[in-house]
mmCIF file of C-alpha atoms and ligand atoms in Angstrom:
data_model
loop_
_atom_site.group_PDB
_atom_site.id
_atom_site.type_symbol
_atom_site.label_atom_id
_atom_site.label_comp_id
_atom_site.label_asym_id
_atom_site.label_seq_id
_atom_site.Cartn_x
_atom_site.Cartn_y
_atom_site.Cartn_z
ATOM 1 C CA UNK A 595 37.874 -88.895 -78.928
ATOM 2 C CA UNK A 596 37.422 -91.741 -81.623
ATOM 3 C CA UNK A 597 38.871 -94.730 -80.884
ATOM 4 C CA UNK A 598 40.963 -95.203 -84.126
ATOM 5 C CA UNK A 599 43.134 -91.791 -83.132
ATOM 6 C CA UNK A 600 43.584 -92.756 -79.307
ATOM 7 C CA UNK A 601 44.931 -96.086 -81.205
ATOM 8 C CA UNK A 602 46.898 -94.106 -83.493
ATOM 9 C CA UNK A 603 48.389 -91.954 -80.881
ATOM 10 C CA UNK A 604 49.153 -94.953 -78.686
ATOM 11 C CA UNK A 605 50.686 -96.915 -81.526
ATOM 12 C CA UNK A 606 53.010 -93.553 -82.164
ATOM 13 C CA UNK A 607 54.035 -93.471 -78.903
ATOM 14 C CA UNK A 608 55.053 -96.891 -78.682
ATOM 15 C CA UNK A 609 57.057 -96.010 -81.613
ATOM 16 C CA UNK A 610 59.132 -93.252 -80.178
ATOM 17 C CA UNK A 611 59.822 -94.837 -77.284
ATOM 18 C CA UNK A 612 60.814 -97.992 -79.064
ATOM 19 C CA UNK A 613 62.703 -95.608 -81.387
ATOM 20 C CA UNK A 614 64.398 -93.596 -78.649
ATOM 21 C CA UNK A 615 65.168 -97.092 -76.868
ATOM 22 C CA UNK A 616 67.392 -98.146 -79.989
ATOM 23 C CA UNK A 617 69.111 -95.195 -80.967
ATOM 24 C CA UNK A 618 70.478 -94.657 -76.945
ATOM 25 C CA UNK A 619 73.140 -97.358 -76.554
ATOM 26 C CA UNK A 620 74.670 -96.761 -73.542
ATOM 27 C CA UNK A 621 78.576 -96.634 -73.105
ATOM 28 C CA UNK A 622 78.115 -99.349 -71.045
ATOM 29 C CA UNK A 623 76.537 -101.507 -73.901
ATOM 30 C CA UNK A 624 79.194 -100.787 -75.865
ATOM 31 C CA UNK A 625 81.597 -101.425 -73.207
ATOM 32 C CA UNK A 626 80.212 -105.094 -72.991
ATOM 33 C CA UNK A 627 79.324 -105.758 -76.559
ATOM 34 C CA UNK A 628 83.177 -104.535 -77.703
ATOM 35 C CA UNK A 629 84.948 -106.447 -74.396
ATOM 36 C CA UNK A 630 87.232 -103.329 -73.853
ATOM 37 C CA UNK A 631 86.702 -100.110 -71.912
ATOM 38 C CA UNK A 632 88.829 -97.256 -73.409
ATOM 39 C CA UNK A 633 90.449 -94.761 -70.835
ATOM 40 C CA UNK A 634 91.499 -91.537 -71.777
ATOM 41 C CA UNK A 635 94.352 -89.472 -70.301
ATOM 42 C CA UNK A 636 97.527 -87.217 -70.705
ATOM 43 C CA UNK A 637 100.508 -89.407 -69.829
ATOM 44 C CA UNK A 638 102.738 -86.378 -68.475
ATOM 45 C CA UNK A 639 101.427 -86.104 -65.088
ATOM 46 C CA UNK A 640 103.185 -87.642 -62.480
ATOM 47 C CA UNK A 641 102.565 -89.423 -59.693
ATOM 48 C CA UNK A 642 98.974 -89.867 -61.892
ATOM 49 C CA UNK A 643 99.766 -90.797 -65.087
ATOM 50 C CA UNK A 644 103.777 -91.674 -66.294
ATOM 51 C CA UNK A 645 104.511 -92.745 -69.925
ATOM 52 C CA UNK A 646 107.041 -95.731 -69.502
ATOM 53 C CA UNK A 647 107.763 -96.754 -73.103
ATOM 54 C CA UNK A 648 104.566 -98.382 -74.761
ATOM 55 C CA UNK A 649 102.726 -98.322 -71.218
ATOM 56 C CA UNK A 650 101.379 -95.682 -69.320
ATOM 57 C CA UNK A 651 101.632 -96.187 -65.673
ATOM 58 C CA UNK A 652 100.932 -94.036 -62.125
ATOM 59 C CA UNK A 653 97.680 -93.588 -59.592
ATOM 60 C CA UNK A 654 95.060 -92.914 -62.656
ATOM 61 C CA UNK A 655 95.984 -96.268 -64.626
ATOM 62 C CA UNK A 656 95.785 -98.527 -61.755
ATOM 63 C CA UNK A 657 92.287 -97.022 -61.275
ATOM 64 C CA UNK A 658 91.546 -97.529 -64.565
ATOM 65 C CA UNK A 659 92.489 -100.804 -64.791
ATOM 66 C CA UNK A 660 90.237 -101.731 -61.461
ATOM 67 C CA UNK A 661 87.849 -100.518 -63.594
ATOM 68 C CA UNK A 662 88.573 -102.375 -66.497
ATOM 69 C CA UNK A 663 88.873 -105.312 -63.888
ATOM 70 C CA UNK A 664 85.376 -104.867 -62.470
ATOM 71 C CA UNK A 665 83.753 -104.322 -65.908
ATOM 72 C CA UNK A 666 85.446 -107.843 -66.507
ATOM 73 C CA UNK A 667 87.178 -106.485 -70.310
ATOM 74 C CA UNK A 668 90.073 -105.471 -71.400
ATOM 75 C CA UNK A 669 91.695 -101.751 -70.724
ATOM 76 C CA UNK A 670 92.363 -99.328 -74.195
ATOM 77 C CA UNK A 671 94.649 -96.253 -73.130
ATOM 78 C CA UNK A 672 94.142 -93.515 -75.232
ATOM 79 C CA UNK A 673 96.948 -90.858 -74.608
ATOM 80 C CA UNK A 674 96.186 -87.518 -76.287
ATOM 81 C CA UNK A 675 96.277 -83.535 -74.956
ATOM 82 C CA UNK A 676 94.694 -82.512 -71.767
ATOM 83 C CA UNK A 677 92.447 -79.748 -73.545
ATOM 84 C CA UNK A 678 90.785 -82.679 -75.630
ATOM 85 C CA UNK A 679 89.952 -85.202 -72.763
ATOM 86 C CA UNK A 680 86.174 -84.253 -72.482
ATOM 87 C CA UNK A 681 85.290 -83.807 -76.032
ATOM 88 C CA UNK A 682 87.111 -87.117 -76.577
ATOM 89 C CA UNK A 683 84.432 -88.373 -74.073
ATOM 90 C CA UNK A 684 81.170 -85.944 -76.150
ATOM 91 C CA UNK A 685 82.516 -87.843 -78.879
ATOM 92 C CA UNK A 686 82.642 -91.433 -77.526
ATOM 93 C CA UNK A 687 86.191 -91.936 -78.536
ATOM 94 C CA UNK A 688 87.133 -92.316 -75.075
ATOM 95 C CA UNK A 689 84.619 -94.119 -72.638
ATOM 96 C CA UNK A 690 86.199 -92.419 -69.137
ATOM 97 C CA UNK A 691 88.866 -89.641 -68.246
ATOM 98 C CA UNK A 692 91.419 -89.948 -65.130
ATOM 99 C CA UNK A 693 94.256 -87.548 -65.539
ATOM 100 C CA UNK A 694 94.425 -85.904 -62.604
ATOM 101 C CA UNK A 695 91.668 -83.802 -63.297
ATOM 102 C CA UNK A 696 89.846 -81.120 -61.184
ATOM 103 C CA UNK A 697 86.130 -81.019 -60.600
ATOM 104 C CA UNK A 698 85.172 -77.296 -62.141
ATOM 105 C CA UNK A 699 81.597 -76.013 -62.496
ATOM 106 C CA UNK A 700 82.522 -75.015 -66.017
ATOM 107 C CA UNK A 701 83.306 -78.858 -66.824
ATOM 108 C CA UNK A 702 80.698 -80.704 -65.227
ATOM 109 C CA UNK A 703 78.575 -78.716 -67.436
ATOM 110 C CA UNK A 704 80.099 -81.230 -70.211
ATOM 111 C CA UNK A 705 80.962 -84.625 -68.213
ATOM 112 C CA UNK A 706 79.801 -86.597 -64.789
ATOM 113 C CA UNK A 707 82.103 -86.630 -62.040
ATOM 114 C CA UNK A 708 82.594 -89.194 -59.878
ATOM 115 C CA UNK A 709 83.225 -89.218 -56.788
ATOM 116 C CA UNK A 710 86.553 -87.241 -55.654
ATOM 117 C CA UNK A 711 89.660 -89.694 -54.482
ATOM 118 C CA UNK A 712 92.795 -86.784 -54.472
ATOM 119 C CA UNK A 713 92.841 -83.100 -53.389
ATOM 120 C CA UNK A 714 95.574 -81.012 -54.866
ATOM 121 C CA UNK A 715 96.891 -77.692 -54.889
ATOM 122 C CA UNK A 716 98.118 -74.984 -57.636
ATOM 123 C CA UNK A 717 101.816 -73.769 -56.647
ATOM 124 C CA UNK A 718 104.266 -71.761 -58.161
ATOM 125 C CA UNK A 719 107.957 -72.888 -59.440
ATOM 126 C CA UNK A 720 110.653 -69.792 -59.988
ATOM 127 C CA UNK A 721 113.872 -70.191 -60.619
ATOM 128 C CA UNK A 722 115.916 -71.360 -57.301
ATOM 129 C CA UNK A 723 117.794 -68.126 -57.688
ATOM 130 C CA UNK A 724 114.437 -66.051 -57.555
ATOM 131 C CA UNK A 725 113.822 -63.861 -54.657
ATOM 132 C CA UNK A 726 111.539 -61.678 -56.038
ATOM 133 C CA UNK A 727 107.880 -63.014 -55.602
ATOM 134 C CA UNK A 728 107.360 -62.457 -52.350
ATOM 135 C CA UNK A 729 103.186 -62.622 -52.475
ATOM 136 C CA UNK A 730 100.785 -64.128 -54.572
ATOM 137 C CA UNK A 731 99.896 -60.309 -55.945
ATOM 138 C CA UNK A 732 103.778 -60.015 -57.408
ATOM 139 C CA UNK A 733 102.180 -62.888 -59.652
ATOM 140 C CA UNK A 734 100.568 -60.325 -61.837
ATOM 141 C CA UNK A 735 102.905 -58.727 -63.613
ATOM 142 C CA UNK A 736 105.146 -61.656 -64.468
ATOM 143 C CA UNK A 737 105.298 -64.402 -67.692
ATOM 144 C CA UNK A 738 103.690 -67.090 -66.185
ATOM 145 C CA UNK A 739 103.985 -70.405 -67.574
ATOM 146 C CA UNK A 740 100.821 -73.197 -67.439
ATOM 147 C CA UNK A 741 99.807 -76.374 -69.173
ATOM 148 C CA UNK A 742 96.761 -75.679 -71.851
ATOM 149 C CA UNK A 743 93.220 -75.281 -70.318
ATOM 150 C CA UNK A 744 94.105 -77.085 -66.320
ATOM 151 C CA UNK A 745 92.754 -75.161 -63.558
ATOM 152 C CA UNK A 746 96.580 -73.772 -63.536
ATOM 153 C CA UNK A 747 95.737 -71.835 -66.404
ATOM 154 C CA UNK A 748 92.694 -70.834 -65.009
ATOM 155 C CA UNK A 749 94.289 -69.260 -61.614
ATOM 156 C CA UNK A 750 96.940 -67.904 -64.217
ATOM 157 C CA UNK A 751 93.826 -65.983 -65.850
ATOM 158 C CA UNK A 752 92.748 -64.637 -63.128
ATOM 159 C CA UNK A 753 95.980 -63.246 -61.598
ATOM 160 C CA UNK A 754 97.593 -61.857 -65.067
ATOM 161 C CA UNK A 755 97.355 -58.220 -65.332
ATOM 162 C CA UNK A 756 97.952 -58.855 -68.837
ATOM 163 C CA UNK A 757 96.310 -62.202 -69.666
ATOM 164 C CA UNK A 758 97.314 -61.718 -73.629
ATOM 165 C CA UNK A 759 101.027 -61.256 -73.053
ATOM 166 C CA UNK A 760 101.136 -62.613 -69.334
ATOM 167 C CA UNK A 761 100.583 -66.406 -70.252
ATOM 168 C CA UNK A 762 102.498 -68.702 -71.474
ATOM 169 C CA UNK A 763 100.937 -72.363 -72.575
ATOM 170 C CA UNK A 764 102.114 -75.891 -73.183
ATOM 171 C CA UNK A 765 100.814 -79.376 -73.820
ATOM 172 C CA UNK A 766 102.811 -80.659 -70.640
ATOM 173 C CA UNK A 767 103.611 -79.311 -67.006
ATOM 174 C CA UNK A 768 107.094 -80.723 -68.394
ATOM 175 C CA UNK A 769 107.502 -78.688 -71.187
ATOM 176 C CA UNK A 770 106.289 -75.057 -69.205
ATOM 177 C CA UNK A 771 109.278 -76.317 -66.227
ATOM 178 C CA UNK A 772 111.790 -76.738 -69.108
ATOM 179 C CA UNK A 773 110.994 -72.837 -70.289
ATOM 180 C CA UNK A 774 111.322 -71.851 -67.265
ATOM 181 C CA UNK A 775 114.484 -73.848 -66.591
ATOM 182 C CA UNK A 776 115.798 -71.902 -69.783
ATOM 183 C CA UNK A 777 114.615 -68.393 -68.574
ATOM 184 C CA UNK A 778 111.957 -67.883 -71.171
ATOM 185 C CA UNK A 779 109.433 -67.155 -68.624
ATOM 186 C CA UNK A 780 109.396 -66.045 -65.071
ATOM 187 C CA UNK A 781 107.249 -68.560 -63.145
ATOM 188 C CA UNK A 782 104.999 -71.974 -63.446
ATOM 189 C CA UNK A 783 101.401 -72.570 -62.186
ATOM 190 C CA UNK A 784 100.917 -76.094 -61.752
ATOM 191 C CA UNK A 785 99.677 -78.685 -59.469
ATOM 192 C CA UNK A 786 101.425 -79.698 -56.432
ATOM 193 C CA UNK A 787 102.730 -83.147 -57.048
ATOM 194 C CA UNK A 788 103.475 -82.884 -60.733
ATOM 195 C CA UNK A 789 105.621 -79.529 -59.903
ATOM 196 C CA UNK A 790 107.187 -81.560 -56.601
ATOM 197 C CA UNK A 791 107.840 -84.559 -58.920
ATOM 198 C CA UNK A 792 109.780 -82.700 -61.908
ATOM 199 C CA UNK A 793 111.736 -79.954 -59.581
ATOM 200 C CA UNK A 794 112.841 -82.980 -57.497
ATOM 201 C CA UNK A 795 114.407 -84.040 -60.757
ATOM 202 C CA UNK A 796 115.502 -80.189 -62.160
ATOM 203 C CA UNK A 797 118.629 -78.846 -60.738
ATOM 204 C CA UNK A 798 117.910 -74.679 -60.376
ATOM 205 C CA UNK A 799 113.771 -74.358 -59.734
ATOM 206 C CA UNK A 800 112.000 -74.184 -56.272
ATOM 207 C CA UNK A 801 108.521 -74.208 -55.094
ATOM 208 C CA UNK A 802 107.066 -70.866 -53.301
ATOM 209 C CA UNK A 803 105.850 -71.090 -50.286
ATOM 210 C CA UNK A 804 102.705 -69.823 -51.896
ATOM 211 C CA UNK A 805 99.069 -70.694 -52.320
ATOM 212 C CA UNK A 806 97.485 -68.856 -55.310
ATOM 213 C CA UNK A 807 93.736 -70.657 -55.398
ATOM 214 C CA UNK A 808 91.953 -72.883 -53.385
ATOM 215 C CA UNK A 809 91.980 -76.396 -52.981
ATOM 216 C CA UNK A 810 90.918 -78.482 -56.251
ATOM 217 C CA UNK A 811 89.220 -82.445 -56.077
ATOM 218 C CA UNK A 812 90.387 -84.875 -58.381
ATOM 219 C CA UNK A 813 87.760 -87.373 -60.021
ATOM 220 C CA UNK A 814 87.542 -89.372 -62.778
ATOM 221 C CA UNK A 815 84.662 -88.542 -65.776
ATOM 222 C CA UNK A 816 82.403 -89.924 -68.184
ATOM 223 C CA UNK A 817 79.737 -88.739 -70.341
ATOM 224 C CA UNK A 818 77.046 -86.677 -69.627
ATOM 225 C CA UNK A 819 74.332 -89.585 -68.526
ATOM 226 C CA UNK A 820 76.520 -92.296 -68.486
ATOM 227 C CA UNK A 821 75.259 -93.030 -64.769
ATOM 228 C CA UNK A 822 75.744 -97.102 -64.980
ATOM 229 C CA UNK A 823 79.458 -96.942 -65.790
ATOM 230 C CA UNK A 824 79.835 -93.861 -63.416
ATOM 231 C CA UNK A 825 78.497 -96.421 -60.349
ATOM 232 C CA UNK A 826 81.050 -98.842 -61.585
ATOM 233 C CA UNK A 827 83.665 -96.592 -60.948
ATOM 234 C CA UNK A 828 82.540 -94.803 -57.828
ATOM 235 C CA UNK A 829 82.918 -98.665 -56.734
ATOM 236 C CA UNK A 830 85.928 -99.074 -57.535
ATOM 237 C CA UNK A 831 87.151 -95.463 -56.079
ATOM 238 C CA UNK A 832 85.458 -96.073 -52.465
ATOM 239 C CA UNK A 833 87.144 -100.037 -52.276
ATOM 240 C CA UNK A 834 90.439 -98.047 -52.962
ATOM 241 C CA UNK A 835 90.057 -95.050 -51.095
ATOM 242 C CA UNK A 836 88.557 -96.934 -47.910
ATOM 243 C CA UNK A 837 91.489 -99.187 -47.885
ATOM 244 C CA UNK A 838 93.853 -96.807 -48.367
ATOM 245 C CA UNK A 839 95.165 -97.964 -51.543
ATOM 246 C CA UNK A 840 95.117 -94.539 -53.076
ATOM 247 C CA UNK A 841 97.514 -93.362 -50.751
ATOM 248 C CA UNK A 842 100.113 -96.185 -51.015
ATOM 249 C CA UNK A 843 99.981 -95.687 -54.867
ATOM 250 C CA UNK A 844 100.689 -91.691 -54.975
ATOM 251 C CA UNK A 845 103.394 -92.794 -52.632
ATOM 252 C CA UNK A 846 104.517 -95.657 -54.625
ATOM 253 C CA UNK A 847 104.701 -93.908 -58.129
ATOM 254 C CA UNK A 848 106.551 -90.643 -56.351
ATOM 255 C CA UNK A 849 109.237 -92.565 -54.989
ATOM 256 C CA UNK A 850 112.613 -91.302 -56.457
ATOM 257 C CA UNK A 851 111.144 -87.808 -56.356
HETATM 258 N N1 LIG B 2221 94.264 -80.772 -62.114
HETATM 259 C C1 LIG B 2221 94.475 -79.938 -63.243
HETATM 260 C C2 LIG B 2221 93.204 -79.784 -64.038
HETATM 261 O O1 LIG B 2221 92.321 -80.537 -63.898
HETATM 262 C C3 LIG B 2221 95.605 -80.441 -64.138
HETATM 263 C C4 LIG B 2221 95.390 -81.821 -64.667
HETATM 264 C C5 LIG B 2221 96.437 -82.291 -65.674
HETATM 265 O O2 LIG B 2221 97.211 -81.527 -66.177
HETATM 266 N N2 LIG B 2221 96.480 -83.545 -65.969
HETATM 267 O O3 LIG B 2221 93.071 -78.894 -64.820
#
């Protein structure tokens, strides 16, 4: 081959890569160059996440704000519907996710998980009058009442006879408790704390003594390839996990259950 075109090609190449180089900033960059980290979560999830006035408080927020600690900036909370936490992170509006969230195969498709630091447990809330579900196959034929797109819904898919009719959703565990409360629908899917933490506080609901899936793994995301920031926070999760910090917190933030 001629010399000049080796050259040329070489000189191309150079080009891309230089090109590629620019056009990738990493969240991390951006992280550094901005001097704030923004977390994203839904602020309706306790003992994880708790709005108290302007601040949003619980487990996931003094993770994030290790975090935010470690990465030496400031912590951004960006509260906004469960359903739009990972395209919030496609989109770089949020730089990580903590919200209590599940690892599912269908979602690390679209974010990195780190490592897990809670495991839950979907369970179903009736109304404390309620004898009627006896198994988790009465579940079928019932109204069954779930917060938008969690693994709750998910379970709820699979175990509706009539997944059109059979399914009620909300924005907030809250909100599907209240219907029930009111008799609109006949039973709630939700995780185990949330549901312990808001029929503590209901007069006239009650946990089954059901299990309706398996166990789930809680873990905190970021963006598909967003490895540096990802090691930041698997730091942070093993110094809290390891020292049992994790624990005292989901015991601390469901006191006065
Ligand atoms: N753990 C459930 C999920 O990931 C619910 C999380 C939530 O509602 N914050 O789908």
């Amino acid at each position: 081959m001629n010399k000049k075109i080796i050259a040329l090609m070489l000189g191309l190449t150079l080009l891309c890569v230089a090109l590629a180089g620019c056009g990738k900033q990493s969240t991390l960059d951006k992280i550094e160059k901005n001097n704030k980290v923004v977390w994203g979560t839904n602020a309706y999830f306790m003992p994880f996440e708790i709005r108290e006035g302007e601040d949003v408080i619980g487990v996931d927020a003094e993770i994030a704000a290790a975090v935010a600690e470690k990465l030496g900036v400031e912590l951004v909370v960006e509260d906004m519907e469960f359903e739009s936490l990972i395209s919030a992170l496609e989109a770089g509006t949020v730089d990580f996710v903590g919200a209590g969230m599940t690892i599912t195969d269908e979602r690390k498709e679209k974010a990195d998980f780190s490592t897990g630091y809670w495991t839950a447990v979907q369970v179903v809330t009736v109304a404390a009058d309620d004898e009627s579900v006896l198994t988790v196959g009465d579940l079928s034929s019932l109204v069954i009442g779930v917060q938008s797109g969690t693994t709750g819904d998910f379970v709820a898919e699979e175990l509706s006879n009539n997944p059109d009719t059979g399914i009620m959703r909300y924005n907030t565990v809250i909100e599907a408790m209240q219907d029930l409360k009111n008799g609109n629908i006949d039973c709630v899917i939700a995780d185990d704390l949330p549901s312990q933490a808001i029929v503590s506080q209901t007069e006239g609901l009650k946990i089954l003594d059901l299990q309706p899936s398996d166990k789930e793994t809680y873990a905190f995301a970021v963006k598909k390839g967003d490895t540096e920031l990802l090691a930041v926070i698997n730091e942070v999760l093993t110094e809290m996990m390891e020292s049992g910090e994790i624990e005292e917190l989901v015991n601390k933030y469901s006191l006065g259950q």
